[in-house]
């Protein structure tokens, strides 16, 4: 469904040695407990075959029973003091810059839109779980979002430092930063590293680590206690404009050129990754092509999002420009 809420601005295995007759032999005791009793046989959730020789796969087998969250919702923080007056960055540490009153209003409004979107599913067992950057403006945005939900709807919150804003180098000199941003445009938005700070490529590296944590959390159902698991879990990631664009780049394996064509969300804006029929997340389940073009998706990226709507986890899109033949069109 289209939504006006999409806003833009521009084991180790123990080895035991035991005596059998007069000789000493060694064997792996992965199928026994410490008393030598057989372990409970593990069953592979995908093909039903025994996994008694591979106890390290237990978590994978268990993960198969945990449904994937219905959505991953990306939210940019509301308007901050630094968005209104850049001189704030010269006096206040970036992590301590707070929301304006308008930013609080944007956060609360975004929370209501998320709740309305989830309630439109017409289900009773839905919940939300939040991952949040530790910066003041994102923590305040989280609190604004949270006002839209009853306490029993919130499955939990995790503060995640890897979701922080791109580091621009501690206190900022306004004139120097103006020059740096001009140089960034000349050098390239992805690879340009601010002095004493980060490049978008640096952010990509830490977001790669977060993505693996997120995938593991999803696979083992870390936010879904046994007996309380639901297909109607919604994950909300509260972060910063560039960080969220890099997250999408990493998730969908977009190229550097494609990343540099993306635009920022508005403050308090959101982008929704929703499960398609095959079990993968696509931006086109919730958003329209027009909305995604405004964000900066190209025809090729939209074609891949259409594929994501019906593809199954583990499948590859061999026509996608990051894994298929399109890198070599000049050879045709």
Short mmCIF file of N, CA and C in Angstrom, two decimals, residues 189-315:
data_model
loop_
_atom_site.label_atom_id
_atom_site.label_comp_id
_atom_site.label_asym_id
_atom_site.label_seq_id
_atom_site.Cartn_x
_atom_site.Cartn_y
_atom_site.Cartn_z
N UNK A 189 30.78 11.13 -2.74
CA UNK A 189 30.14 11.09 -1.42
C UNK A 189 30.42 9.80 -0.65
N UNK A 190 30.71 8.71 -1.33
CA UNK A 190 30.90 7.45 -0.63
C UNK A 190 32.30 7.30 -0.05
N UNK A 191 33.31 7.70 -0.81
CA UNK A 191 34.69 7.44 -0.40
C UNK A 191 35.35 8.60 0.34
N UNK A 192 34.80 9.81 0.29
CA UNK A 192 35.46 10.95 0.93
C UNK A 192 35.42 10.82 2.45
N UNK A 193 36.59 10.85 3.08
CA UNK A 193 36.68 10.76 4.53
C UNK A 193 36.95 12.14 5.12
N UNK A 194 36.10 12.54 6.05
CA UNK A 194 36.32 13.80 6.73
C UNK A 194 37.52 13.70 7.66
N UNK A 195 38.34 14.73 7.74
CA UNK A 195 39.51 14.69 8.63
C UNK A 195 39.08 14.35 10.05
N UNK A 196 39.75 13.41 10.68
CA UNK A 196 39.44 12.93 12.03
C UNK A 196 38.04 12.31 12.12
N UNK A 197 37.44 12.01 10.95
CA UNK A 197 36.10 11.45 10.94
C UNK A 197 36.01 10.21 10.07
N UNK A 198 34.85 10.02 9.48
CA UNK A 198 34.57 8.83 8.68
C UNK A 198 34.15 9.19 7.27
N UNK A 199 34.28 8.21 6.40
CA UNK A 199 33.66 8.27 5.08
C UNK A 199 32.42 7.40 5.13
N UNK A 200 31.58 7.51 4.11
CA UNK A 200 30.42 6.61 4.02
C UNK A 200 30.89 5.16 3.91
N UNK A 201 32.07 4.96 3.29
CA UNK A 201 32.63 3.61 3.20
C UNK A 201 32.95 3.05 4.58
N UNK A 202 33.41 3.91 5.49
CA UNK A 202 33.65 3.47 6.87
C UNK A 202 32.35 3.08 7.55
N UNK A 203 31.31 3.87 7.30
CA UNK A 203 29.99 3.56 7.87
C UNK A 203 29.51 2.21 7.33
N UNK A 204 29.77 1.97 6.05
CA UNK A 204 29.39 0.70 5.41
C UNK A 204 30.01 -0.49 6.15
N UNK A 205 31.27 -0.34 6.57
CA UNK A 205 31.95 -1.44 7.25
C UNK A 205 31.28 -1.77 8.57
N UNK A 206 30.92 -0.76 9.36
CA UNK A 206 30.28 -1.07 10.65
C UNK A 206 28.83 -1.50 10.47
N UNK A 207 28.17 -0.99 9.44
CA UNK A 207 26.79 -1.42 9.17
C UNK A 207 26.78 -2.88 8.71
N UNK A 208 27.84 -3.31 8.04
CA UNK A 208 27.95 -4.72 7.66
C UNK A 208 27.92 -5.60 8.91
N UNK A 209 28.62 -5.19 9.95
CA UNK A 209 28.59 -5.94 11.21
C UNK A 209 27.22 -5.92 11.84
N UNK A 210 26.57 -4.78 11.82
CA UNK A 210 25.22 -4.70 12.39
C UNK A 210 24.25 -5.57 11.61
N UNK A 211 24.37 -5.58 10.30
CA UNK A 211 23.47 -6.38 9.47
C UNK A 211 23.57 -7.86 9.84
N UNK A 212 24.79 -8.34 10.09
CA UNK A 212 24.95 -9.74 10.47
C UNK A 212 24.33 -10.00 11.84
N UNK A 213 24.46 -9.05 12.75
CA UNK A 213 23.80 -9.18 14.06
C UNK A 213 22.29 -9.23 13.89
N UNK A 214 21.77 -8.36 13.05
CA UNK A 214 20.33 -8.30 12.82
C UNK A 214 19.82 -9.60 12.21
N UNK A 215 20.53 -10.11 11.23
CA UNK A 215 20.13 -11.36 10.59
C UNK A 215 20.14 -12.51 11.61
N UNK A 216 21.15 -12.54 12.48
CA UNK A 216 21.22 -13.58 13.51
C UNK A 216 20.06 -13.43 14.50
N UNK A 217 19.75 -12.19 14.88
CA UNK A 217 18.62 -11.95 15.78
C UNK A 217 17.32 -12.44 15.17
N UNK A 218 17.15 -12.19 13.87
CA UNK A 218 15.95 -12.64 13.17
C UNK A 218 15.91 -14.16 13.11
N UNK A 219 17.04 -14.79 12.77
CA UNK A 219 17.08 -16.24 12.60
C UNK A 219 16.78 -16.99 13.90
N UNK A 220 17.28 -16.49 15.03
CA UNK A 220 17.06 -17.21 16.29
C UNK A 220 15.88 -16.65 17.08
N UNK A 221 15.25 -15.59 16.55
CA UNK A 221 14.09 -15.02 17.24
C UNK A 221 14.45 -14.42 18.58
N UNK A 222 15.55 -13.66 18.64
CA UNK A 222 16.02 -13.11 19.91
C UNK A 222 14.99 -12.19 20.57
N UNK A 223 14.20 -11.52 19.77
CA UNK A 223 13.20 -10.61 20.32
C UNK A 223 11.83 -11.27 20.44
N UNK A 224 11.76 -12.58 20.19
CA UNK A 224 10.50 -13.32 20.26
C UNK A 224 10.65 -14.51 21.21
N UNK A 225 10.29 -14.36 22.48
CA UNK A 225 10.45 -15.45 23.44
C UNK A 225 9.65 -16.68 23.03
N UNK A 226 10.17 -17.88 23.31
CA UNK A 226 9.42 -19.11 22.99
C UNK A 226 8.03 -19.07 23.60
N UNK A 227 7.06 -19.47 22.82
CA UNK A 227 5.67 -19.44 23.28
C UNK A 227 4.96 -18.14 22.99
N UNK A 228 5.73 -17.11 22.59
CA UNK A 228 5.13 -15.81 22.30
C UNK A 228 5.52 -15.33 20.89
N UNK A 229 5.88 -16.28 20.03
CA UNK A 229 6.34 -15.90 18.71
C UNK A 229 5.18 -15.61 17.78
N UNK A 230 5.36 -14.62 16.93
CA UNK A 230 4.30 -14.18 16.05
C UNK A 230 4.84 -13.81 14.68
N UNK A 231 4.03 -14.01 13.67
CA UNK A 231 4.39 -13.57 12.32
C UNK A 231 4.21 -12.06 12.17
N UNK A 232 3.67 -11.43 13.17
CA UNK A 232 3.32 -10.01 13.08
C UNK A 232 4.24 -9.13 13.93
N UNK A 233 5.52 -9.53 14.01
CA UNK A 233 6.53 -8.70 14.64
C UNK A 233 7.00 -7.65 13.64
N UNK A 234 7.21 -6.45 14.10
CA UNK A 234 7.69 -5.35 13.26
C UNK A 234 8.95 -4.76 13.89
N UNK A 235 10.05 -4.76 13.15
CA UNK A 235 11.29 -4.17 13.64
C UNK A 235 11.38 -2.72 13.18
N UNK A 236 11.77 -1.83 14.10
CA UNK A 236 11.93 -0.42 13.77
C UNK A 236 13.37 -0.02 14.07
N UNK A 237 14.07 0.49 13.06
CA UNK A 237 15.46 0.94 13.23
C UNK A 237 15.47 2.46 13.20
N UNK A 238 15.84 3.08 14.32
CA UNK A 238 15.84 4.54 14.44
C UNK A 238 17.29 5.02 14.32
N UNK A 239 17.58 5.74 13.25
CA UNK A 239 18.96 6.10 12.99
C UNK A 239 19.04 7.44 12.26
N UNK A 240 20.04 7.57 11.41
CA UNK A 240 20.36 8.84 10.75
C UNK A 240 20.31 8.66 9.24
N UNK A 241 20.18 9.78 8.54
CA UNK A 241 19.96 9.75 7.10
C UNK A 241 20.97 8.93 6.32
N UNK A 242 22.25 9.28 6.43
CA UNK A 242 23.27 8.56 5.67
C UNK A 242 23.39 7.12 6.14
N UNK A 243 23.32 6.91 7.44
CA UNK A 243 23.45 5.55 7.98
C UNK A 243 22.36 4.64 7.43
N UNK A 244 21.14 5.15 7.31
CA UNK A 244 20.04 4.34 6.80
C UNK A 244 20.20 4.07 5.30
N UNK A 245 20.72 5.05 4.56
CA UNK A 245 20.98 4.81 3.13
C UNK A 245 22.06 3.75 2.95
N UNK A 246 23.08 3.78 3.79
CA UNK A 246 24.14 2.78 3.74
C UNK A 246 23.59 1.41 4.14
N UNK A 247 22.68 1.38 5.11
CA UNK A 247 22.06 0.11 5.51
C UNK A 247 21.34 -0.52 4.32
N UNK A 248 20.58 0.27 3.59
CA UNK A 248 19.86 -0.24 2.42
C UNK A 248 20.84 -0.68 1.34
N UNK A 249 21.89 0.09 1.14
CA UNK A 249 22.92 -0.28 0.16
C UNK A 249 23.51 -1.65 0.50
N UNK A 250 23.82 -1.84 1.78
CA UNK A 250 24.41 -3.11 2.20
C UNK A 250 23.42 -4.27 2.10
N UNK A 251 22.17 -4.03 2.50
CA UNK A 251 21.16 -5.10 2.48
C UNK A 251 20.88 -5.57 1.06
N UNK A 252 20.68 -4.61 0.16
CA UNK A 252 20.32 -4.96 -1.22
C UNK A 252 21.51 -5.02 -2.16
N UNK A 253 22.71 -4.85 -1.62
CA UNK A 253 23.95 -4.96 -2.41
C UNK A 253 23.99 -3.96 -3.56
N UNK A 254 23.56 -2.74 -3.29
CA UNK A 254 23.62 -1.69 -4.31
C UNK A 254 25.06 -1.26 -4.51
N UNK A 255 25.35 -0.77 -5.69
CA UNK A 255 26.70 -0.34 -6.02
C UNK A 255 26.97 1.05 -5.46
N UNK A 256 28.23 1.45 -5.49
CA UNK A 256 28.60 2.80 -5.04
C UNK A 256 27.89 3.85 -5.89
N UNK A 257 27.86 3.63 -7.19
CA UNK A 257 27.17 4.59 -8.07
C UNK A 257 25.70 4.71 -7.71
N UNK A 258 25.05 3.59 -7.42
CA UNK A 258 23.63 3.63 -7.04
C UNK A 258 23.44 4.34 -5.71
N UNK A 259 24.34 4.10 -4.76
CA UNK A 259 24.25 4.79 -3.47
C UNK A 259 24.33 6.29 -3.64
N UNK A 260 25.26 6.73 -4.49
CA UNK A 260 25.47 8.17 -4.64
C UNK A 260 24.31 8.86 -5.34
N UNK A 261 23.38 8.09 -5.90
CA UNK A 261 22.19 8.67 -6.50
C UNK A 261 21.00 8.74 -5.56
N UNK A 262 21.17 8.29 -4.32
CA UNK A 262 20.06 8.29 -3.36
C UNK A 262 19.90 9.64 -2.68
N UNK A 263 18.67 9.94 -2.28
CA UNK A 263 18.37 11.15 -1.52
C UNK A 263 18.06 10.80 -0.07
N UNK A 264 18.13 11.78 0.79
CA UNK A 264 17.84 11.56 2.20
C UNK A 264 16.35 11.48 2.46
N UNK A 265 15.97 10.80 3.55
CA UNK A 265 14.60 10.91 4.06
C UNK A 265 14.45 12.32 4.64
N UNK A 266 13.22 12.79 4.77
CA UNK A 266 12.98 13.95 5.60
C UNK A 266 13.16 13.56 7.05
N UNK A 267 13.38 14.54 7.92
CA UNK A 267 13.39 14.25 9.34
C UNK A 267 12.05 13.67 9.75
N UNK A 268 12.08 12.59 10.52
CA UNK A 268 10.85 11.91 10.91
C UNK A 268 10.25 11.07 9.80
N UNK A 269 10.96 10.92 8.68
CA UNK A 269 10.47 10.10 7.57
C UNK A 269 10.82 8.64 7.77
N UNK A 270 10.13 7.78 7.03
CA UNK A 270 10.40 6.35 7.16
C UNK A 270 10.36 5.65 5.82
N UNK A 271 11.02 4.51 5.77
CA UNK A 271 11.02 3.63 4.59
C UNK A 271 10.77 2.21 5.10
N UNK A 272 9.89 1.49 4.41
CA UNK A 272 9.42 0.20 4.91
C UNK A 272 9.90 -0.96 4.03
N UNK A 273 10.63 -1.87 4.61
CA UNK A 273 11.00 -3.14 3.97
C UNK A 273 10.02 -4.18 4.47
N UNK A 274 9.19 -4.73 3.57
CA UNK A 274 8.12 -5.64 3.99
C UNK A 274 8.26 -6.99 3.30
N UNK A 275 7.89 -8.05 4.02
CA UNK A 275 7.99 -9.39 3.46
C UNK A 275 7.12 -9.55 2.23
N UNK A 276 7.70 -10.09 1.17
CA UNK A 276 6.93 -10.43 -0.01
C UNK A 276 6.43 -11.86 0.08
N UNK A 277 5.79 -12.32 -0.97
CA UNK A 277 5.19 -13.65 -0.97
C UNK A 277 6.21 -14.77 -0.79
N UNK A 278 7.45 -14.54 -1.25
CA UNK A 278 8.45 -15.60 -1.16
C UNK A 278 9.22 -15.62 0.14
N UNK A 279 9.09 -14.56 0.96
CA UNK A 279 9.80 -14.51 2.23
C UNK A 279 11.00 -13.60 2.28
N UNK A 280 11.18 -12.77 1.23
CA UNK A 280 12.24 -11.76 1.24
C UNK A 280 11.62 -10.39 1.44
N UNK A 281 12.48 -9.43 1.82
CA UNK A 281 12.00 -8.08 2.07
C UNK A 281 12.14 -7.22 0.81
N UNK A 282 11.05 -6.55 0.45
CA UNK A 282 11.06 -5.66 -0.71
C UNK A 282 10.49 -4.30 -0.34
N UNK A 283 11.04 -3.27 -0.91
CA UNK A 283 10.52 -1.92 -0.70
C UNK A 283 9.23 -1.68 -1.46
N UNK A 284 8.96 -2.52 -2.46
CA UNK A 284 7.78 -2.32 -3.31
C UNK A 284 6.51 -2.97 -2.75
N UNK A 285 6.59 -3.64 -1.62
CA UNK A 285 5.38 -4.18 -1.01
C UNK A 285 4.57 -3.03 -0.42
N UNK A 286 5.23 -2.10 0.21
CA UNK A 286 4.55 -0.97 0.86
C UNK A 286 4.57 0.29 0.01
N UNK A 287 5.68 0.56 -0.64
CA UNK A 287 5.85 1.83 -1.36
C UNK A 287 5.54 1.69 -2.84
N UNK A 288 5.26 2.82 -3.46
CA UNK A 288 5.02 2.86 -4.90
C UNK A 288 6.33 3.10 -5.63
N UNK A 289 6.33 2.81 -6.93
CA UNK A 289 7.51 3.09 -7.73
C UNK A 289 7.84 4.58 -7.71
N UNK A 290 6.82 5.41 -7.72
CA UNK A 290 7.04 6.86 -7.71
C UNK A 290 7.78 7.29 -6.45
N UNK A 291 7.37 6.77 -5.30
CA UNK A 291 8.04 7.11 -4.05
C UNK A 291 9.50 6.68 -4.09
N UNK A 292 9.75 5.50 -4.60
CA UNK A 292 11.11 4.98 -4.62
C UNK A 292 11.99 5.70 -5.63
N UNK A 293 11.39 6.18 -6.72
CA UNK A 293 12.15 7.00 -7.67
C UNK A 293 12.55 8.32 -7.01
N UNK A 294 11.68 8.87 -6.20
CA UNK A 294 12.01 10.11 -5.49
C UNK A 294 13.17 9.88 -4.53
N UNK A 295 13.25 8.69 -3.97
CA UNK A 295 14.35 8.32 -3.08
C UNK A 295 15.65 8.14 -3.86
N UNK A 296 15.52 7.83 -5.15
CA UNK A 296 16.71 7.70 -5.99
C UNK A 296 16.90 6.34 -6.63
N UNK A 297 15.90 5.46 -6.54
CA UNK A 297 16.05 4.16 -7.18
C UNK A 297 15.94 4.28 -8.69
N UNK A 298 16.80 3.59 -9.40
CA UNK A 298 16.80 3.58 -10.86
C UNK A 298 15.88 2.47 -11.37
N UNK A 299 15.68 2.44 -12.69
CA UNK A 299 14.86 1.38 -13.29
C UNK A 299 15.40 0.00 -12.92
N UNK A 300 16.72 -0.13 -12.96
CA UNK A 300 17.35 -1.41 -12.66
C UNK A 300 17.13 -1.82 -11.20
N UNK A 301 17.20 -0.84 -10.30
CA UNK A 301 16.98 -1.13 -8.88
C UNK A 301 15.52 -1.49 -8.62
N UNK A 302 14.62 -0.84 -9.32
CA UNK A 302 13.19 -1.14 -9.17
C UNK A 302 12.87 -2.54 -9.70
N UNK A 303 13.51 -2.91 -10.79
CA UNK A 303 13.32 -4.26 -11.33
C UNK A 303 13.74 -5.31 -10.31
N UNK A 304 14.84 -5.04 -9.61
CA UNK A 304 15.31 -5.96 -8.58
C UNK A 304 14.32 -6.01 -7.40
N UNK A 305 13.75 -4.85 -7.05
CA UNK A 305 12.76 -4.83 -5.96
C UNK A 305 11.51 -5.62 -6.33
N UNK A 306 11.13 -5.60 -7.60
CA UNK A 306 10.00 -6.43 -8.05
C UNK A 306 10.33 -7.91 -7.87
N UNK A 307 11.56 -8.27 -8.20
CA UNK A 307 12.00 -9.66 -8.02
C UNK A 307 11.99 -10.03 -6.54
N UNK A 308 12.41 -9.11 -5.68
CA UNK A 308 12.45 -9.35 -4.24
C UNK A 308 11.06 -9.65 -3.68
N UNK A 309 10.01 -9.15 -4.32
CA UNK A 309 8.64 -9.34 -3.81
C UNK A 309 8.20 -10.80 -3.82
N UNK A 310 8.73 -11.60 -4.73
CA UNK A 310 8.30 -12.99 -4.86
C UNK A 310 9.41 -14.01 -4.64
N UNK A 311 10.66 -13.54 -4.61
CA UNK A 311 11.80 -14.46 -4.46
C UNK A 311 11.87 -15.03 -3.05
N UNK A 312 12.51 -16.18 -2.94
CA UNK A 312 12.67 -16.84 -1.65
C UNK A 312 14.08 -16.61 -1.10
N UNK A 313 14.24 -16.66 0.23
CA UNK A 313 15.57 -16.52 0.82
C UNK A 313 16.53 -17.56 0.24
N UNK A 314 17.73 -17.13 -0.09
CA UNK A 314 18.73 -18.03 -0.65
C UNK A 314 18.80 -17.99 -2.16
N UNK A 315 17.75 -17.47 -2.80
CA UNK A 315 17.78 -17.36 -4.26
C UNK A 315 18.60 -16.16 -4.68
#
